mmCIF file of C-alpha atoms in Angstrom:
data_model
loop_
_atom_site.group_PDB
_atom_site.id
_atom_site.type_symbol
_atom_site.label_atom_id
_atom_site.label_comp_id
_atom_site.label_asym_id
_atom_site.label_seq_id
_atom_site.Cartn_x
_atom_site.Cartn_y
_atom_site.Cartn_z
ATOM 1 C CA MET A 1465 0.000 0.000 0.000
ATOM 2 C CA LYS A 1466 2.810 2.403 0.893
ATOM 3 C CA GLY A 1467 4.527 1.671 -2.389
ATOM 4 C CA GLU A 1468 1.315 2.368 -4.326
ATOM 5 C CA ALA A 1469 0.730 5.627 -2.436
ATOM 6 C CA GLY A 1470 4.277 6.715 -3.085
ATOM 7 C CA ARG A 1471 3.921 5.981 -6.787
ATOM 8 C CA ARG A 1472 0.744 8.083 -6.995
ATOM 9 C CA ARG A 1473 2.432 10.985 -5.183
ATOM 10 C CA HIS A 1474 5.285 10.748 -7.673
ATOM 11 C CA GLU A 1475 2.942 10.678 -10.691
ATOM 12 C CA LYS A 1476 0.931 13.732 -9.608
ATOM 13 C CA PRO A 1477 3.857 16.222 -9.897
ATOM 14 C CA LYS A 1478 4.719 14.663 -13.272
ATOM 15 C CA GLN A 1479 1.173 15.262 -14.528
ATOM 16 C CA GLU A 1480 1.191 18.843 -13.224
ATOM 17 C CA GLY A 1481 4.567 19.380 -14.858
ATOM 18 C CA HIS A 1482 3.189 18.110 -18.176
ATOM 19 C CA ILE A 1483 0.255 20.544 -17.973
ATOM 20 C CA TRP A 1484 2.498 23.514 -17.132
ATOM 21 C CA GLY A 1485 4.892 22.454 -19.874
ATOM 22 C CA SER A 1486 2.027 22.416 -22.393
ATOM 23 C CA MET A 1487 0.932 25.881 -21.248
ATOM 24 C CA ARG A 1488 4.466 27.256 -21.632
ATOM 25 C CA ARG A 1489 4.775 25.755 -25.112
ATOM 26 C CA THR A 1490 1.397 27.243 -26.034
ATOM 27 C CA ALA A 1491 2.492 30.697 -24.864
ATOM 28 C CA PHE A 1492 5.783 30.374 -26.765
ATOM 29 C CA ILE A 1493 4.151 29.301 -30.043
ATOM 30 C CA LEU A 1494 1.409 31.936 -29.883
ATOM 31 C CA GLY A 1495 3.884 34.657 -28.865
ATOM 32 C CA SER A 1496 6.271 33.720 -31.680
ATOM 33 C CA GLY A 1497 3.405 33.720 -34.170
ATOM 34 C CA LEU A 1498 2.303 37.169 -33.062
ATOM 35 C CA LEU A 1499 5.841 38.536 -33.399
ATOM 36 C CA LEU A 1500 6.134 37.111 -36.910
ATOM 37 C CA LEU A 1501 2.766 38.589 -37.824
ATOM 38 C CA VAL A 1502 3.881 42.020 -36.641
ATOM 39 C CA ALA A 1503 7.276 41.703 -38.374
ATOM 40 C CA PHE A 1504 5.776 40.937 -41.788
ATOM 41 C CA TRP A 1505 2.630 43.020 -41.336
ATOM 42 C CA ASN A 1506 3.439 45.838 -43.769
ATOM 43 C CA SER A 1507 5.057 43.750 -46.509
ATOM 44 C CA VAL A 1508 2.262 41.169 -46.627
ATOM 45 C CA THR A 1509 -0.655 43.601 -46.534
ATOM 46 C CA TRP A 1510 0.610 46.474 -48.709
ATOM 47 C CA HIS A 1511 -1.229 45.510 -51.903
ATOM 48 C CA LEU A 1512 -4.386 44.525 -50.055
ATOM 49 C CA GLN A 1513 -4.308 47.815 -48.174
ATOM 50 C CA ARG A 1514 -4.205 49.698 -51.465
ATOM 51 C CA PHE A 1515 -7.275 47.826 -52.689
ATOM 52 C CA TRP A 1516 -9.070 48.354 -49.389
ATOM 53 C CA GLY A 1517 -8.259 52.049 -49.444
ATOM 54 C CA ALA A 1518 -9.410 52.467 -53.022
ATOM 55 C CA SER A 1519 -12.782 50.853 -52.312
ATOM 56 C CA GLY A 1520 -13.098 52.210 -48.772
ATOM 57 C CA HIS A 1521 -14.995 55.350 -49.752
ATOM 58 C CA PHE A 1522 -17.554 53.291 -51.654
ATOM 59 C CA TRP A 1523 -18.241 50.918 -48.759
ATOM 60 C CA GLN A 1524 -18.304 53.766 -46.232
ATOM 61 C CA ALA A 1525 -20.935 55.543 -48.324
ATOM 62 C CA GLN A 1526 -23.056 52.386 -48.564
ATOM 63 C CA TRP A 1527 -22.777 51.816 -44.820
ATOM 64 C CA GLU A 1528 -23.873 55.380 -44.067
ATOM 65 C CA ARG A 1529 -26.897 54.904 -46.323
ATOM 66 C CA LEU A 1530 -27.829 51.780 -44.345
ATOM 67 C CA LEU A 1531 -27.452 53.655 -41.049
ATOM 68 C CA LEU A 1532 -29.742 56.366 -42.362
ATOM 69 C CA THR A 1533 -32.321 53.792 -43.479
ATOM 70 C CA PHE A 1534 -32.292 52.009 -40.090
ATOM 71 C CA GLU A 1535 -31.933 55.131 -37.950
ATOM 72 C CA GLY A 1536 -33.415 54.412 -34.538
ATOM 73 C CA LYS A 1537 -33.688 50.705 -35.399
ATOM 74 C CA GLU A 1538 -30.008 49.768 -35.514
ATOM 75 C CA TRP A 1539 -30.690 46.519 -33.672
ATOM 76 C CA ILE A 1540 -32.663 45.295 -36.700
ATOM 77 C CA LEU A 1541 -29.717 46.161 -38.952
ATOM 78 C CA PHE A 1542 -27.373 44.277 -36.604
ATOM 79 C CA VAL A 1543 -29.482 41.119 -36.339
ATOM 80 C CA THR A 1544 -30.107 41.076 -40.101
ATOM 81 C CA GLY A 1545 -26.434 41.569 -40.965
ATOM 82 C CA ALA A 1546 -25.084 39.118 -38.380
ATOM 83 C CA THR A 1547 -27.439 36.356 -39.527
ATOM 84 C CA TYR A 1548 -28.353 36.873 -43.191
ATOM 85 C CA LEU A 1549 -24.916 36.750 -44.849
ATOM 86 C CA PRO A 1550 -23.547 33.901 -42.655
ATOM 87 C CA VAL A 1551 -26.691 31.783 -43.101
ATOM 88 C CA LEU A 1552 -26.743 32.492 -46.841
ATOM 89 C CA SER A 1553 -23.088 31.411 -47.089
ATOM 90 C CA PHE A 1554 -23.775 28.250 -45.084
ATOM 91 C CA TRP A 1555 -26.767 27.085 -47.112
ATOM 92 C CA THR A 1556 -25.316 28.064 -50.486
ATOM 93 C CA ILE A 1557 -22.249 25.876 -49.953
ATOM 94 C CA ASN A 1558 -24.179 23.080 -48.280
ATOM 95 C CA GLY A 1559 -26.855 23.165 -50.959
ATOM 96 C CA LEU A 1560 -24.193 22.402 -53.560
ATOM 97 C CA LEU A 1561 -22.662 19.690 -51.382
ATOM 98 C CA LEU A 1562 -26.057 18.112 -50.748
ATOM 99 C CA VAL A 1563 -26.612 17.772 -54.480
ATOM 100 C CA VAL A 1564 -23.403 15.745 -54.669
ATOM 101 C CA ASP A 1565 -24.185 13.754 -51.504
ATOM 102 C CA THR A 1566 -27.709 12.802 -52.589
ATOM 103 C CA THR A 1567 -27.190 12.235 -56.328
ATOM 104 C CA GLY A 1568 -23.534 11.263 -56.583
ATOM 105 C CA LYS A 1569 -23.152 13.795 -59.409
ATOM 106 C CA PRO A 1570 -20.915 15.107 -60.759
ATOM 107 C CA SER A 1571 -19.354 11.669 -60.387
ATOM 108 C CA PHE A 1572 -15.725 12.824 -60.523
ATOM 109 C CA ILE A 1573 -16.086 14.473 -57.089
ATOM 110 C CA SER A 1574 -16.507 11.045 -55.480
ATOM 111 C CA ARG A 1575 -12.806 10.468 -56.217
ATOM 112 C CA TYR A 1576 -12.048 13.074 -53.537
ATOM 113 C CA ARG A 1577 -14.130 11.352 -50.857
ATOM 114 C CA ILE A 1578 -12.079 10.821 -47.694
ATOM 115 C CA GLN A 1579 -13.910 7.744 -46.378
ATOM 116 C CA ALA A 1580 -14.419 5.696 -49.546
ATOM 117 C CA GLY A 1581 -17.689 3.814 -49.759
ATOM 118 C CA LYS A 1582 -19.425 5.906 -47.077
ATOM 119 C CA ASN A 1583 -22.482 8.076 -47.844
ATOM 120 C CA GLU A 1584 -22.748 6.809 -51.424
ATOM 121 C CA PRO A 1585 -25.481 7.969 -51.457
ATOM 122 C CA VAL A 1586 -26.304 9.482 -48.095
ATOM 123 C CA ASP A 1587 -29.145 7.950 -46.061
ATOM 124 C CA PRO A 1588 -32.185 10.174 -46.896
ATOM 125 C CA VAL A 1589 -33.983 9.542 -43.576
ATOM 126 C CA LYS A 1590 -30.885 10.354 -41.545
ATOM 127 C CA LEU A 1591 -30.254 13.410 -43.713
ATOM 128 C CA ARG A 1592 -33.782 14.808 -43.276
ATOM 129 C CA GLN A 1593 -33.500 14.411 -39.516
ATOM 130 C CA SER A 1594 -30.151 16.209 -39.503
ATOM 131 C CA VAL A 1595 -31.321 19.100 -41.699
ATOM 132 C CA ARG A 1596 -34.353 19.567 -39.446
ATOM 133 C CA THR A 1597 -32.116 19.757 -36.374
ATOM 134 C CA VAL A 1598 -29.779 22.244 -38.077
ATOM 135 C CA LEU A 1599 -32.683 24.520 -39.034
ATOM 136 C CA LEU A 1600 -34.077 24.396 -35.487
ATOM 137 C CA ASN A 1601 -30.645 25.218 -34.053
ATOM 138 C CA GLN A 1602 -30.315 28.207 -36.357
ATOM 139 C CA LEU A 1603 -33.850 29.504 -35.827
ATOM 140 C CA LEU A 1604 -34.495 28.771 -32.149
ATOM 141 C CA ILE A 1605 -30.958 29.103 -30.723
ATOM 142 C CA SER A 1606 -28.626 31.074 -33.004
ATOM 143 C CA LEU A 1607 -31.111 33.830 -33.864
ATOM 144 C CA PRO A 1608 -32.130 34.638 -30.252
ATOM 145 C CA ILE A 1609 -28.490 34.589 -29.145
ATOM 146 C CA VAL A 1610 -27.552 37.066 -31.897
ATOM 147 C CA VAL A 1611 -30.434 39.295 -30.747
ATOM 148 C CA PHE A 1612 -28.973 39.349 -27.215
ATOM 149 C CA LEU A 1613 -25.459 39.830 -28.620
ATOM 150 C CA TYR A 1614 -26.360 43.350 -29.758
ATOM 151 C CA PRO A 1615 -26.916 44.878 -26.269
ATOM 152 C CA ALA A 1616 -23.927 42.928 -24.953
ATOM 153 C CA LEU A 1617 -21.698 44.520 -27.585
ATOM 154 C CA LYS A 1618 -23.172 47.985 -27.002
ATOM 155 C CA LEU A 1619 -21.981 47.856 -23.393
ATOM 156 C CA TRP A 1620 -18.442 47.848 -24.771
ATOM 157 C CA ARG A 1621 -18.745 49.648 -28.112
ATOM 158 C CA ASP A 1622 -21.550 50.251 -30.600
ATOM 159 C CA PRO A 1623 -21.282 47.586 -33.340
ATOM 160 C CA CYS A 1624 -23.228 49.873 -35.706
ATOM 161 C CA ARG A 1625 -20.977 52.897 -35.258
ATOM 162 C CA ARG A 1626 -20.457 55.172 -38.260
ATOM 163 C CA GLU A 1627 -16.791 54.448 -39.037
ATOM 164 C CA LEU A 1628 -15.937 51.145 -40.708
ATOM 165 C CA PRO A 1629 -12.821 49.356 -39.385
ATOM 166 C CA THR A 1630 -9.502 49.847 -41.167
ATOM 167 C CA PHE A 1631 -7.965 46.958 -43.052
ATOM 168 C CA HIS A 1632 -5.140 46.449 -40.533
ATOM 169 C CA TRP A 1633 -7.541 46.508 -37.606
ATOM 170 C CA PHE A 1634 -9.745 43.951 -39.342
ATOM 171 C CA LEU A 1635 -6.754 41.615 -39.821
ATOM 172 C CA LEU A 1636 -5.842 41.974 -36.160
ATOM 173 C CA GLU A 1637 -9.423 41.138 -35.214
ATOM 174 C CA LEU A 1638 -9.373 37.998 -37.353
ATOM 175 C CA ALA A 1639 -6.165 36.856 -35.635
ATOM 176 C CA VAL A 1640 -7.699 37.408 -32.184
ATOM 177 C CA PHE A 1641 -10.985 35.772 -33.190
ATOM 178 C CA THR A 1642 -9.148 32.699 -34.475
ATOM 179 C CA LEU A 1643 -7.018 32.391 -31.336
ATOM 180 C CA ILE A 1644 -9.976 32.693 -28.979
ATOM 181 C CA GLU A 1645 -12.067 30.255 -31.010
ATOM 182 C CA GLU A 1646 -9.271 27.676 -31.068
ATOM 183 C CA ILE A 1647 -8.868 27.797 -27.278
ATOM 184 C CA MET A 1648 -12.581 27.789 -26.433
ATOM 185 C CA PHE A 1649 -13.550 25.171 -29.001
ATOM 186 C CA TYR A 1650 -10.732 22.782 -28.082
ATOM 187 C CA TYR A 1651 -11.451 22.740 -24.357
ATOM 188 C CA SER A 1652 -15.249 22.790 -24.663
ATOM 189 C CA HIS A 1653 -15.024 19.976 -27.234
ATOM 190 C CA ARG A 1654 -12.803 17.864 -24.994
ATOM 191 C CA LEU A 1655 -15.180 18.500 -22.105
ATOM 192 C CA LEU A 1656 -18.089 17.227 -24.204
ATOM 193 C CA HIS A 1657 -16.158 13.980 -24.746
ATOM 194 C CA HIS A 1658 -16.145 13.336 -21.000
ATOM 195 C CA PRO A 1659 -18.419 10.337 -20.292
ATOM 196 C CA ILE A 1660 -20.737 12.531 -18.212
ATOM 197 C CA PHE A 1661 -21.530 14.763 -21.199
ATOM 198 C CA TYR A 1662 -20.832 12.555 -24.194
ATOM 199 C CA LYS A 1663 -23.747 10.128 -23.921
ATOM 200 C CA LYS A 1664 -26.429 12.771 -23.290
ATOM 201 C CA ILE A 1665 -25.079 15.652 -25.415
ATOM 202 C CA HIS A 1666 -22.184 15.131 -27.813
ATOM 203 C CA LYS A 1667 -23.068 11.649 -29.038
ATOM 204 C CA LYS A 1668 -25.749 13.199 -31.254
ATOM 205 C CA HIS A 1669 -23.120 14.941 -33.382
ATOM 206 C CA HIS A 1670 -21.066 11.739 -33.594
ATOM 207 C CA GLU A 1671 -23.912 9.755 -35.101
ATOM 208 C CA TRP A 1672 -22.140 10.664 -38.338
ATOM 209 C CA THR A 1673 -18.823 8.760 -38.300
ATOM 210 C CA ALA A 1674 -18.402 9.824 -41.929
ATOM 211 C CA PRO A 1675 -19.515 13.473 -41.827
ATOM 212 C CA ILE A 1676 -21.082 15.642 -44.522
ATOM 213 C CA GLY A 1677 -21.076 19.429 -44.652
ATOM 214 C CA VAL A 1678 -24.524 20.172 -43.280
ATOM 215 C CA ILE A 1679 -23.990 18.178 -40.075
ATOM 216 C CA SER A 1680 -21.409 20.730 -38.920
ATOM 217 C CA LEU A 1681 -24.341 22.303 -37.023
ATOM 218 C CA TYR A 1682 -26.117 19.023 -36.253
ATOM 219 C CA ALA A 1683 -25.802 19.044 -32.479
ATOM 220 C CA HIS A 1684 -27.626 18.938 -29.164
ATOM 221 C CA PRO A 1685 -28.840 22.445 -28.170
ATOM 222 C CA VAL A 1686 -26.370 22.602 -25.267
ATOM 223 C CA GLU A 1687 -23.477 21.739 -27.559
ATOM 224 C CA HIS A 1688 -24.665 24.248 -30.154
ATOM 225 C CA VAL A 1689 -24.462 27.027 -27.561
ATOM 226 C CA VAL A 1690 -21.301 25.969 -25.712
ATOM 227 C CA SER A 1691 -19.148 24.658 -28.548
ATOM 228 C CA ASN A 1692 -20.523 26.313 -31.701
ATOM 229 C CA MET A 1693 -21.860 29.739 -30.721
ATOM 230 C CA LEU A 1694 -19.777 30.904 -27.747
ATOM 231 C CA PRO A 1695 -16.301 30.298 -29.267
ATOM 232 C CA ALA A 1696 -17.310 32.273 -32.370
ATOM 233 C CA MET A 1697 -18.970 35.106 -30.424
ATOM 234 C CA ALA A 1698 -16.344 35.613 -27.736
ATOM 235 C CA GLY A 1699 -13.801 37.275 -30.047
ATOM 236 C CA PRO A 1700 -16.125 40.033 -31.298
ATOM 237 C CA ILE A 1701 -17.249 40.719 -27.718
ATOM 238 C CA VAL A 1702 -13.648 41.019 -26.483
ATOM 239 C CA MET A 1703 -12.659 43.274 -29.404
ATOM 240 C CA GLY A 1704 -15.844 45.376 -29.411
ATOM 241 C CA SER A 1705 -16.145 44.635 -33.109
ATOM 242 C CA HIS A 1706 -18.032 46.438 -35.850
ATOM 243 C CA LEU A 1707 -20.946 44.684 -37.535
ATOM 244 C CA SER A 1708 -18.956 44.424 -40.776
ATOM 245 C CA SER A 1709 -16.221 42.416 -39.009
ATOM 246 C CA ILE A 1710 -18.805 40.223 -37.313
ATOM 247 C CA MET A 1711 -20.564 39.472 -40.619
ATOM 248 C CA VAL A 1712 -17.339 38.369 -42.273
ATOM 249 C CA TRP A 1713 -16.155 36.383 -39.237
ATOM 250 C CA PHE A 1714 -19.429 34.485 -38.766
ATOM 251 C CA SER A 1715 -19.486 33.689 -42.491
ATOM 252 C CA LEU A 1716 -15.893 32.432 -42.411
ATOM 253 C CA THR A 1717 -16.501 30.208 -39.379
ATOM 254 C CA LEU A 1718 -19.516 28.584 -41.042
ATOM 255 C CA ILE A 1719 -17.628 28.073 -44.305
ATOM 256 C CA VAL A 1720 -14.611 26.564 -42.530
ATOM 257 C CA THR A 1721 -16.674 24.200 -40.369
ATOM 258 C CA THR A 1722 -18.624 23.116 -43.463
ATOM 259 C CA ILE A 1723 -15.378 22.287 -45.271
ATOM 260 C CA SER A 1724 -14.085 20.443 -42.191
ATOM 261 C CA HIS A 1725 -17.178 18.229 -42.199
ATOM 262 C CA CYS A 1726 -17.797 17.936 -45.946
ATOM 263 C CA GLY A 1727 -16.134 14.514 -46.371
ATOM 264 C CA TYR A 1728 -14.242 15.519 -49.519
ATOM 265 C CA HIS A 1729 -10.606 16.610 -49.771
ATOM 266 C CA LEU A 1730 -11.096 18.958 -52.706
ATOM 267 C CA PRO A 1731 -8.395 20.852 -54.646
ATOM 268 C CA PHE A 1732 -7.379 24.315 -53.406
ATOM 269 C CA LEU A 1733 -9.534 24.130 -50.255
ATOM 270 C CA PRO A 1734 -8.393 23.632 -46.639
ATOM 271 C CA SER A 1735 -7.835 19.998 -45.717
ATOM 272 C CA PRO A 1736 -10.741 18.310 -43.869
ATOM 273 C CA GLU A 1737 -8.612 15.253 -42.971
ATOM 274 C CA PHE A 1738 -8.031 16.407 -39.386
ATOM 275 C CA HIS A 1739 -11.656 16.704 -38.283
ATOM 276 C CA ASP A 1740 -12.810 13.849 -40.487
ATOM 277 C CA TYR A 1741 -10.402 11.620 -38.545
ATOM 278 C CA HIS A 1742 -11.972 12.868 -35.313
ATOM 279 C CA HIS A 1743 -15.385 11.651 -36.480
ATOM 280 C CA LEU A 1744 -13.856 8.324 -37.467
ATOM 281 C CA LYS A 1745 -11.938 7.658 -34.239
ATOM 282 C CA PHE A 1746 -13.638 9.986 -31.679
ATOM 283 C CA ASN A 1747 -10.634 10.430 -29.339
ATOM 284 C CA GLN A 1748 -8.205 12.339 -31.547
ATOM 285 C CA CYS A 1749 -8.050 15.819 -33.155
ATOM 286 C CA TYR A 1750 -10.345 17.935 -30.973
ATOM 287 C CA GLY A 1751 -9.338 21.413 -32.145
ATOM 288 C CA VAL A 1752 -9.691 23.535 -35.273
ATOM 289 C CA LEU A 1753 -6.099 24.451 -36.097
ATOM 290 C CA GLY A 1754 -4.455 21.506 -34.337
ATOM 291 C CA VAL A 1755 -2.100 23.632 -32.217
ATOM 292 C CA LEU A 1756 -3.597 22.595 -28.887
ATOM 293 C CA ASP A 1757 -3.911 18.990 -30.050
ATOM 294 C CA HIS A 1758 -0.163 19.014 -30.688
ATOM 295 C CA LEU A 1759 0.604 20.563 -27.310
ATOM 296 C CA HIS A 1760 -1.685 18.186 -25.389
ATOM 297 C CA GLY A 1761 -0.760 15.096 -27.396
ATOM 298 C CA THR A 1762 -4.290 14.472 -28.665
ATOM 299 C CA ASP A 1763 -3.118 13.948 -32.241
ATOM 300 C CA THR A 1764 -0.389 11.349 -31.686
ATOM 301 C CA VAL A 1765 -2.358 8.475 -33.245
ATOM 302 C CA PHE A 1766 -3.466 10.684 -36.140
ATOM 303 C CA LYS A 1767 0.175 11.534 -36.901
ATOM 304 C CA GLN A 1768 0.927 7.849 -37.442
ATOM 305 C CA THR A 1769 -1.671 7.496 -40.193
ATOM 306 C CA LYS A 1770 -1.821 8.124 -43.931
ATOM 307 C CA ALA A 1771 -4.580 10.630 -43.198
ATOM 308 C CA TYR A 1772 -1.942 12.805 -41.510
ATOM 309 C CA GLU A 1773 0.253 12.627 -44.627
ATOM 310 C CA ARG A 1774 -2.754 13.701 -46.670
ATOM 311 C CA HIS A 1775 -3.520 16.591 -44.312
ATOM 312 C CA ILE A 1776 -2.162 19.220 -46.712
ATOM 313 C CA LEU A 1777 -3.534 21.724 -49.213
ATOM 314 C CA LEU A 1778 -4.211 19.865 -52.465
ATOM 315 C CA LEU A 1779 -2.677 21.992 -55.227
ATOM 316 C CA GLY A 1780 -3.432 19.635 -58.117
ATOM 317 C CA PHE A 1781 -6.319 17.528 -59.369
ATOM 318 C CA THR A 1782 -5.053 14.066 -58.468
ATOM 319 C CA PRO A 1783 -6.872 12.954 -55.294
ATOM 320 C CA LEU A 1784 -4.548 12.497 -52.346
ATOM 321 C CA SER A 1785 -6.195 9.138 -51.649
ATOM 322 C CA GLU A 1786 -4.600 8.012 -54.923
ATOM 323 C CA SER A 1787 -1.187 9.671 -54.542
ATOM 324 C CA ILE A 1788 -0.974 8.744 -50.819
ATOM 325 C CA PRO A 1789 -3.112 5.584 -50.579
ATOM 326 C CA ASP A 1790 -3.900 3.740 -47.379
ATOM 327 C CA PRO A 1791 -1.806 0.612 -46.772
ATOM 328 C CA PRO A 1792 -3.466 -2.629 -47.949
ATOM 329 C CA LYS A 1793 -5.669 -4.260 -45.321
ATOM 330 C CA MET A 1794 -4.387 -7.440 -43.743
ATOM 331 C CA GLU A 1795 -6.384 -10.522 -44.743
#
């Protein structure tokens, strides 16, 4: 008994040391990234800044016309802007993907499927159930939360203020948004995989072991708030962001999560291999960018697979499943 107790006392400091080591590595990586961003800021953004400046007067004039139209009813302008463009982006992309998922056409896209033989075609009953849940999440959860987001933002800074953000400020906001989302999504996602929460909440999302784009928002209401909405909203609240920044950010998050769940590793788009592997194996690859997975060692199994080798930007038209095939299965 004494030996066992001594071993446990010895292991506890080691575990604490591992956690503090991960935190130090996180701070080092994020700090180094920020320094590099600042160092190359002007050279990378010079041409984009010229374009932004040239079109800035046009967009400022259009924004002022909108403010005049919604004078005294800015909350309607905010709710419309923060929901309409993101939802339109989500359903436009997923509408196209659903055509492929349900008809198998155009047939050449099936060559880019990550999990071969899955969802060919997708189960129509399961799909209808998922689409219904997504629509309810958007209408009954996302919309009311966005309505309450407006007064929350006004406590810090008016999101419908007259001046549009500068290009450099917008880039800084995107960097902060991405950092905050990565941290909040990773830890909330890992928490939802705890046995206490997984069976009653997160298991719903994992009904799809081979995901498709639209199920990116197929989730239990609690998960939709904690793991989908809050990580995306926290950045704009912290930064006191303008509605224009919020519109773009919400649209980007929905596009990225759709690509991560789409099930196809398509040319010139971000790789979905990382999150697709999470749906396949459940206990790997919890984050968005993979930084915290690397620091916490929750991608070690993934890194030993062919999926990890394929987790790159496809710059040609030959599917990575053909150029980097899985090893033959043992008979």
